[in-house]
mmCIF file of C-alpha atoms in Angstrom:
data_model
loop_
_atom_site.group_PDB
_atom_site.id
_atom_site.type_symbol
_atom_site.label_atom_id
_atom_site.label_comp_id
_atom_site.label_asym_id
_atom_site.label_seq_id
_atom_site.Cartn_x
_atom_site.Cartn_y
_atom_site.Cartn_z
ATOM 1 C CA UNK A 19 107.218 80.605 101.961
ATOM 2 C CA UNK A 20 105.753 83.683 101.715
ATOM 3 C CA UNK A 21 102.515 85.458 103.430
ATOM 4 C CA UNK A 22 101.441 88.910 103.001
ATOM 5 C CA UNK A 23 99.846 89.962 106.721
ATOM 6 C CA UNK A 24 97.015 92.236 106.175
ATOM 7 C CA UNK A 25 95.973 95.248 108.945
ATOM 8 C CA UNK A 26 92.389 95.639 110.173
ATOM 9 C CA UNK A 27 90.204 98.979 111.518
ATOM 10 C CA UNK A 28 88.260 99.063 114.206
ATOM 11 C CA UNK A 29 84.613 100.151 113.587
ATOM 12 C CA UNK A 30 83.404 100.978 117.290
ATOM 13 C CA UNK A 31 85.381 101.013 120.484
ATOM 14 C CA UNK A 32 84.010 100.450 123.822
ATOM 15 C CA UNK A 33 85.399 99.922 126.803
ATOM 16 C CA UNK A 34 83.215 98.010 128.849
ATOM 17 C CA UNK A 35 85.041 97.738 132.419
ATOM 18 C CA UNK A 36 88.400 97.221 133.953
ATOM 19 C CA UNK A 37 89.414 93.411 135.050
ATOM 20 C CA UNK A 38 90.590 91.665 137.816
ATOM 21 C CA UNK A 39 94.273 91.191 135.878
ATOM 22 C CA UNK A 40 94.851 94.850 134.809
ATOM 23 C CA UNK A 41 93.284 94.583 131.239
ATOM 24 C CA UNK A 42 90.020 96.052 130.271
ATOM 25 C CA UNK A 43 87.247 94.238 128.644
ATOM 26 C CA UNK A 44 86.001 95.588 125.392
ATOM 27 C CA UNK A 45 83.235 95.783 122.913
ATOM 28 C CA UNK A 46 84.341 96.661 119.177
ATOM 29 C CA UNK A 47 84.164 94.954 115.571
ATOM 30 C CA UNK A 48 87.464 94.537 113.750
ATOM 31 C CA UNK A 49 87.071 94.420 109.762
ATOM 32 C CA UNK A 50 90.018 93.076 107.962
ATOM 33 C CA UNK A 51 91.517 95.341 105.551
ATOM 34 C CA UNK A 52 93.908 95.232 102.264
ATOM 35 C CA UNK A 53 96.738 97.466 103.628
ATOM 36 C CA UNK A 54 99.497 94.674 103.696
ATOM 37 C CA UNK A 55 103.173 93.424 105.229
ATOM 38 C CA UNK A 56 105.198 90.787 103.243
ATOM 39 C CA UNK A 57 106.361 87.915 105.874
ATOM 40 C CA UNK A 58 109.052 85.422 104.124
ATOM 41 C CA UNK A 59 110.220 82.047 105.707
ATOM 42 C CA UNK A 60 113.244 80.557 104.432
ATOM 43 C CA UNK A 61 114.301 77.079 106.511
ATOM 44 C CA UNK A 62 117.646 77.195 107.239
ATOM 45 C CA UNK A 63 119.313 73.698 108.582
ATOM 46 C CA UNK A 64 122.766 75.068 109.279
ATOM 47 C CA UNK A 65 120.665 77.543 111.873
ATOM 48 C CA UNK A 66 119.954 76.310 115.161
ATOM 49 C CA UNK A 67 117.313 78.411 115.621
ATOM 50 C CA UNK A 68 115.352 81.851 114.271
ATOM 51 C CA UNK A 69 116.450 85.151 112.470
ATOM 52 C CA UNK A 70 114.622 87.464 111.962
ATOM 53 C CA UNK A 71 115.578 90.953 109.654
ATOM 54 C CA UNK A 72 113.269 93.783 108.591
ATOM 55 C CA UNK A 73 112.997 96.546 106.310
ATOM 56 C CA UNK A 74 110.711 99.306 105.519
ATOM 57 C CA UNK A 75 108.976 100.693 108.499
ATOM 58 C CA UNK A 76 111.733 100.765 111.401
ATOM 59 C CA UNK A 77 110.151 98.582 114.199
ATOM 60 C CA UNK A 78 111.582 99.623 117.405
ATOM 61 C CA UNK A 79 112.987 97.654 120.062
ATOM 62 C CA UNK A 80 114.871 94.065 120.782
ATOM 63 C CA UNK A 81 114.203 91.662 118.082
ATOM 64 C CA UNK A 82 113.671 89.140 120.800
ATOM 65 C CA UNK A 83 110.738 91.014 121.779
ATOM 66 C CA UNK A 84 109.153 90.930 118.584
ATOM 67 C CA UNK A 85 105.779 89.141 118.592
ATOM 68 C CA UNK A 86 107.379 87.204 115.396
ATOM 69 C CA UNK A 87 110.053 85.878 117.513
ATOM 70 C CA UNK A 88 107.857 84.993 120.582
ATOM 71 C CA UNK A 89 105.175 83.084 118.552
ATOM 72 C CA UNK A 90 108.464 80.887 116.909
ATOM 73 C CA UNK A 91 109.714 80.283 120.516
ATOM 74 C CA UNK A 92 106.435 79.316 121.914
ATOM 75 C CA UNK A 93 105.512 76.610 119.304
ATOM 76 C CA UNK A 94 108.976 75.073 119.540
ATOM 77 C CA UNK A 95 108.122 74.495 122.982
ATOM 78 C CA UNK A 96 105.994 71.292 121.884
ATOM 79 C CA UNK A 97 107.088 71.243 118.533
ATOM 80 C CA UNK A 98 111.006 70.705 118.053
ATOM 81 C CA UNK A 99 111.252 70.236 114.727
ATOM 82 C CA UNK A 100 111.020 74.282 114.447
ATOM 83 C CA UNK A 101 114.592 74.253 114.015
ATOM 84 C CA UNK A 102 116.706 76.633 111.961
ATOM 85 C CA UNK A 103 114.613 79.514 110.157
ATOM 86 C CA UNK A 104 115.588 82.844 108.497
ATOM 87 C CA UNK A 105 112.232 85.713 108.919
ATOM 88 C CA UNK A 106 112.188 88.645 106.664
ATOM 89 C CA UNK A 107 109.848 90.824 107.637
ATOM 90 C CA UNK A 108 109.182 93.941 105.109
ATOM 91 C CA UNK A 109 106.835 96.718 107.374
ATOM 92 C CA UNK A 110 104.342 98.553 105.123
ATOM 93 C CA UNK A 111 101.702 98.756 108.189
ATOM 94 C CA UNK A 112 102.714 101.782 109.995
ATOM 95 C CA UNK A 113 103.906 101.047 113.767
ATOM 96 C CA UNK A 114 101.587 102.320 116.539
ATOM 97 C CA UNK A 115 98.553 102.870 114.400
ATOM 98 C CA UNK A 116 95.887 101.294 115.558
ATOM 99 C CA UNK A 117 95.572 99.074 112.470
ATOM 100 C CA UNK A 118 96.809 96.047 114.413
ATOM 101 C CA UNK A 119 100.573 95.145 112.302
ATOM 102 C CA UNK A 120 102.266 93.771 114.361
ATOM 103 C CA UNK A 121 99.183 91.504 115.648
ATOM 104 C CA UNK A 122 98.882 90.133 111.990
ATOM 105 C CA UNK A 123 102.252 89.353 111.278
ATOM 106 C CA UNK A 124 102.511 87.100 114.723
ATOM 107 C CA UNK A 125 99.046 85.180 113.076
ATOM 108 C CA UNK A 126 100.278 85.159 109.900
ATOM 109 C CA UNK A 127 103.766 83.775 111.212
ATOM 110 C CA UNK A 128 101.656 80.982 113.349
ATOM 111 C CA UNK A 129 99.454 80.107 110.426
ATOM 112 C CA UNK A 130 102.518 79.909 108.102
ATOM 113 C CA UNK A 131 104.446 77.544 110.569
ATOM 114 C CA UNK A 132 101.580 75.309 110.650
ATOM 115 C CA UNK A 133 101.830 74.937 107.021
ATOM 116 C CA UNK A 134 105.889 74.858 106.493
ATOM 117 C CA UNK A 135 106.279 72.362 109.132
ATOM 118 C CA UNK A 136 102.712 70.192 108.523
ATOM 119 C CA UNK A 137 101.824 70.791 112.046
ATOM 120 C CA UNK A 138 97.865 69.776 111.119
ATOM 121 C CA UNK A 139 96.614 72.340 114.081
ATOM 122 C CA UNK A 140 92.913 73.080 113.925
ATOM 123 C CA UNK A 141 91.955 76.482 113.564
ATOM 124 C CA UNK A 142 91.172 76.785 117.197
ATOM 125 C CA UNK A 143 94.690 75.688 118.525
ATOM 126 C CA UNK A 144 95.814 78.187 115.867
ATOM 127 C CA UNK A 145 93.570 80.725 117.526
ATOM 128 C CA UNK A 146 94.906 79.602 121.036
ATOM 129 C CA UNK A 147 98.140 80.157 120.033
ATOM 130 C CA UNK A 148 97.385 83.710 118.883
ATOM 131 C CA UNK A 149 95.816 84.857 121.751
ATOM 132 C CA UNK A 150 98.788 84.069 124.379
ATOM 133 C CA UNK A 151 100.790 86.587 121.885
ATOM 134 C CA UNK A 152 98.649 89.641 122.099
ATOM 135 C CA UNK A 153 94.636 90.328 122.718
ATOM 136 C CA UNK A 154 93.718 90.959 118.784
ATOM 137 C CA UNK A 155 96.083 88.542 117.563
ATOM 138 C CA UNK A 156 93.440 85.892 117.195
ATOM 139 C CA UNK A 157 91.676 87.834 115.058
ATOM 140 C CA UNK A 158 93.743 87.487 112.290
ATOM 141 C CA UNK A 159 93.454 83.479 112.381
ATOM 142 C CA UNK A 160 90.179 83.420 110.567
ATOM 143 C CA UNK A 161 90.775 87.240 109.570
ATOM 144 C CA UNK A 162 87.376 87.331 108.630
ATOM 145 C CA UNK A 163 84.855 90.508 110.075
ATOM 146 C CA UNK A 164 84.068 89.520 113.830
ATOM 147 C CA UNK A 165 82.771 91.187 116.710
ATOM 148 C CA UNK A 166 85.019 91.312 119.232
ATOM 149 C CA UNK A 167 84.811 91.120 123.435
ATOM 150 C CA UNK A 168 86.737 90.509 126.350
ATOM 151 C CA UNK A 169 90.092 91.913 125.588
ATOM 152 C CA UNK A 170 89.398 90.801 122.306
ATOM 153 C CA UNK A 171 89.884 87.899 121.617
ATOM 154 C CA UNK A 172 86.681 86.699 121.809
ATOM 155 C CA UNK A 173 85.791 86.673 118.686
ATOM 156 C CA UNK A 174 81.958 86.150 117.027
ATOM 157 C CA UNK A 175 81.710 86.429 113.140
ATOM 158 C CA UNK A 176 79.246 88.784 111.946
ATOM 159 C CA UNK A 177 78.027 89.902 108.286
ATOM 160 C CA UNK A 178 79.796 92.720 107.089
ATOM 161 C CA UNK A 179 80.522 93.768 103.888
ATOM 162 C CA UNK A 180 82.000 97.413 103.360
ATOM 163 C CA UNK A 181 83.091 96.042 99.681
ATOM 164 C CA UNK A 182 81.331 98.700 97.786
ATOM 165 C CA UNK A 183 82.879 101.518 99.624
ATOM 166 C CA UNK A 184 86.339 103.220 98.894
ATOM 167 C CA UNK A 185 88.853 103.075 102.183
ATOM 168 C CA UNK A 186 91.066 106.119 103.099
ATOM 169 C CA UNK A 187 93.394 105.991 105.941
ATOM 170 C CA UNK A 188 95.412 108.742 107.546
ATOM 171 C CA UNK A 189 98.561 108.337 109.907
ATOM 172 C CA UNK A 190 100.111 111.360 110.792
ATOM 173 C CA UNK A 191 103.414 111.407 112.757
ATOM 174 C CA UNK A 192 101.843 110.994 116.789
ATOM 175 C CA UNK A 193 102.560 108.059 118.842
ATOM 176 C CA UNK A 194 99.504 107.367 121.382
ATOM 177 C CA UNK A 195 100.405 104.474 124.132
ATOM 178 C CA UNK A 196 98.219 102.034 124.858
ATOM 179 C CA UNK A 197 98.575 103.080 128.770
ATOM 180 C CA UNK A 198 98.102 107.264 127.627
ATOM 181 C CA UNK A 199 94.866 105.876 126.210
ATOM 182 C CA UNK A 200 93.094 103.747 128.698
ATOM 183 C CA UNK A 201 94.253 106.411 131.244
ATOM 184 C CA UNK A 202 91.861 108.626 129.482
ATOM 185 C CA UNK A 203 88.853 106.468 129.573
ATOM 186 C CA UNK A 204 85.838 105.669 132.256
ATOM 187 C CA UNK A 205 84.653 102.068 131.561
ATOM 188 C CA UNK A 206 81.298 101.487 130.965
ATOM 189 C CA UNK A 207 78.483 99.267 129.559
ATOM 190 C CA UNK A 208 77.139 100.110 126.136
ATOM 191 C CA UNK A 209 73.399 100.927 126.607
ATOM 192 C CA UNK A 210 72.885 99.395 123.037
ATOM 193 C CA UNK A 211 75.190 96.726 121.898
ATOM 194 C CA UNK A 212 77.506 97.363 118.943
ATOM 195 C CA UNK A 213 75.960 94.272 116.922
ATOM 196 C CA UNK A 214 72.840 96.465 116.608
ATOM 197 C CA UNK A 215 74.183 99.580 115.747
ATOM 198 C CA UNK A 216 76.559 97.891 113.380
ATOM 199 C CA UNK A 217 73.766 96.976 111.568
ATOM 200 C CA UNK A 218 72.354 100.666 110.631
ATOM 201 C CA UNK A 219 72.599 101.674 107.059
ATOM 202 C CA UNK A 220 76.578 102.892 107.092
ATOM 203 C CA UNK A 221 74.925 106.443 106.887
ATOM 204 C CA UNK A 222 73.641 105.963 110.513
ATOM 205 C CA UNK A 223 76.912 105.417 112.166
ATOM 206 C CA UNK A 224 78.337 108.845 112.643
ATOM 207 C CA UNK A 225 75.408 109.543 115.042
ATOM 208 C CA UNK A 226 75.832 105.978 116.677
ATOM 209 C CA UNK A 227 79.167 104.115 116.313
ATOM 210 C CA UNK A 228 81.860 106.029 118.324
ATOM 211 C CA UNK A 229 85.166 104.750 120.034
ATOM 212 C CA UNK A 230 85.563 105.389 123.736
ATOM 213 C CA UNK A 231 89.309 106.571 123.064
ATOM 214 C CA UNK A 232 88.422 109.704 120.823
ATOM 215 C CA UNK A 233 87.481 112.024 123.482
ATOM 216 C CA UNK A 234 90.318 111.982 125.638
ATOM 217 C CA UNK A 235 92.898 111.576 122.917
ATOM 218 C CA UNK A 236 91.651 114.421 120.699
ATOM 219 C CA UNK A 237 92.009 116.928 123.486
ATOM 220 C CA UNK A 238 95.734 115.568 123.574
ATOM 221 C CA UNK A 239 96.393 115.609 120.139
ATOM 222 C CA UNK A 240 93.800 117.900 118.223
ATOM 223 C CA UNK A 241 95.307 116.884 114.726
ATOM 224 C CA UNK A 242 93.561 113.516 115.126
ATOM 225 C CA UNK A 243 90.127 115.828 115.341
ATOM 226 C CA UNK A 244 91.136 118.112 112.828
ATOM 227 C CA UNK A 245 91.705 114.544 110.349
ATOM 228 C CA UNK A 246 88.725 113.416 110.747
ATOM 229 C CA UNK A 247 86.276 116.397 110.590
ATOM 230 C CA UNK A 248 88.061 117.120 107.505
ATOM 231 C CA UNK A 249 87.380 113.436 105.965
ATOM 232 C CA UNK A 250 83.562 114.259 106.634
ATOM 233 C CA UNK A 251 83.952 117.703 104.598
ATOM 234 C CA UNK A 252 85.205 115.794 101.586
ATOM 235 C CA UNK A 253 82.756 113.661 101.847
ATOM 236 C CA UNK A 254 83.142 110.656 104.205
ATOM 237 C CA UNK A 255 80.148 108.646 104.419
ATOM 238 C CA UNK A 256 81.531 107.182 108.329
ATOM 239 C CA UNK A 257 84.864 108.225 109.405
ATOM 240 C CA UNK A 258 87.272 107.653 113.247
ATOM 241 C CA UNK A 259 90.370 106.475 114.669
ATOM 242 C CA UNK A 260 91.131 103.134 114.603
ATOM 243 C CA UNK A 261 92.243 101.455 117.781
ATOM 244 C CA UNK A 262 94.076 103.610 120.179
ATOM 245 C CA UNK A 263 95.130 105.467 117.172
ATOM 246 C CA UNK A 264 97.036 107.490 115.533
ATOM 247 C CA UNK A 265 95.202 106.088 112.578
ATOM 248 C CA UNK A 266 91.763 108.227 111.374
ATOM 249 C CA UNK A 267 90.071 106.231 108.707
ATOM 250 C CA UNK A 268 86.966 107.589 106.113
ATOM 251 C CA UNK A 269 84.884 105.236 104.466
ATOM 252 C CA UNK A 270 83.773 106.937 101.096
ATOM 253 C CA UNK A 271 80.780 105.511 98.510
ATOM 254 C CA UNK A 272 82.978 106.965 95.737
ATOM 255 C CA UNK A 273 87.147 106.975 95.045
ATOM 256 C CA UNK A 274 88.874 110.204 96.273
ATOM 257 C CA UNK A 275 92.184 111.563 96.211
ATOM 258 C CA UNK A 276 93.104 113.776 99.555
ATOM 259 C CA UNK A 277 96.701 113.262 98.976
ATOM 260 C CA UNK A 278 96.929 117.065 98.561
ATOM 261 C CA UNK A 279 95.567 117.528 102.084
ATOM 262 C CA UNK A 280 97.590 114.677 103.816
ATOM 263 C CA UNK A 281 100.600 114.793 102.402
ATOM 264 C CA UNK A 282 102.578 115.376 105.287
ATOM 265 C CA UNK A 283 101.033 112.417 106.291
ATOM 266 C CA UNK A 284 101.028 108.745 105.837
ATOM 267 C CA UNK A 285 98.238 108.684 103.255
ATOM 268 C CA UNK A 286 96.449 105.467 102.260
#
């Protein structure tokens, strides 16, 4: 069987306060996007158990500790017929991007289990599933625009159509860690909730929509900045990192081609 895991951007990125456990709640909308992975399932009865090889983007790190892996071990838990598998996993989402990857393949992995094995879950044990993985995995379930609080995976669907616009995405060669980037940040409550601004002509947003982790990684890593002012002077009708980055995205009205000015780049 085979599934083709899509990444998402993050249009607004607030973080709200830190919790009780060490995570910090957050305020954002996640919009699905068509930059994809390729995530093959082959059962394998002479296997006792999973496999899992990759190619194109190195992923880094045990396979064991891959969210792919963790998602198989924790439905075999209550469902032992998950017996021998063989994973390929071919990486066209960069690695660190803020374009949660490795979020959709785990969902993607869970949804396609659920069909190869006839497990008849609901969408919300699907969802349940996904969030014990990681906090956006859940997204990816329904993988449909959603506003999303807590750590994320509370998820509330919203209409939001960016159809008629032309994506551009820019990863340069910087790896931000989730820790570097909530180190630079001083929670706080949004004054005006993201579902309003979100729905401001798209032409609005520059002045309105901002994420929380810009500021402090910029000053760190003043390529990011230099990315996206330069997506607004070719034309960018809303442009910003994604996520905790390194990702800058520009949302055009017409089709562009920066490759000229990225090309050192990951250029999408």
């Amino acid at each position: 069987m085979l599934v083709f895991p899509n990444a998402k951007i993050n249009i607004g990125l607030h973080i709200v306060e830190k919790r009780n456990d060490g995570y910090h709640n957050i305020e954002s909308v996640f919009y699905p996007i068509p930059l994809q992975d390729a995530l093959e399932a082959v059962v394998e009865p002479s296997q006792a158990t999973i496999t899992l090889t990759t190619t194109g983007f190195e992923i880094l790190g045990n396979s064991n500790d891959n969210l792919i892996t963790k998602a198989y071990y924790l439905l075999q838990k209550e469902y032992p017929q998950l017996q021998g598998l063989h994973v390929h996993l071919h990486k066209a989402i960069p690695m660190g991007a803020g374009l949660g990857g490795g979020s959709a393949d785990c969902a993607f992995f869970i949804r396609l289990l659920n069909q190869l094995y006839a497990l008849e879950l609901t969408s919300q044990q699907l969802h349940n599933y996904a969030q014990q993985l990681g906090s956006d995995c859940a997204f990816f379930i329904a993988n449909t625009p959603a506003y999303a609080t807590q750590r994320g995976e509370v998820l509330t669907p919203i209409k939001l159509n960016l159809s008629g616009y032309y994506l551009v995405l820019v990863k340069p060669n910087i790896h931000v860690s989730t820790a570097q980037a909530y180190a630079g940040v001083s929670p706080k409550p949004m004054t005006v909730p993201l579902t309003t601004l979100i729905q401001q002509p798209i032409e609005q947003w520059r002045d309105s929509i901002t994420n929380d982790f810009e500021s402090s990684i910029f000053v760190a890593n003043p390529l990011l900045s230099e990315i996206k002012e330069q997506l607004y002077m070719q034309g960018a009708t809303y442009a910003a990192m994604s996520g905790s980055g390194a990702t800058v995205y520009g949302l055009f009205k017409k089709e562009v081609d920066l490759e000229h000015l990225f090309a050192p780049h990951y250029y999408y």
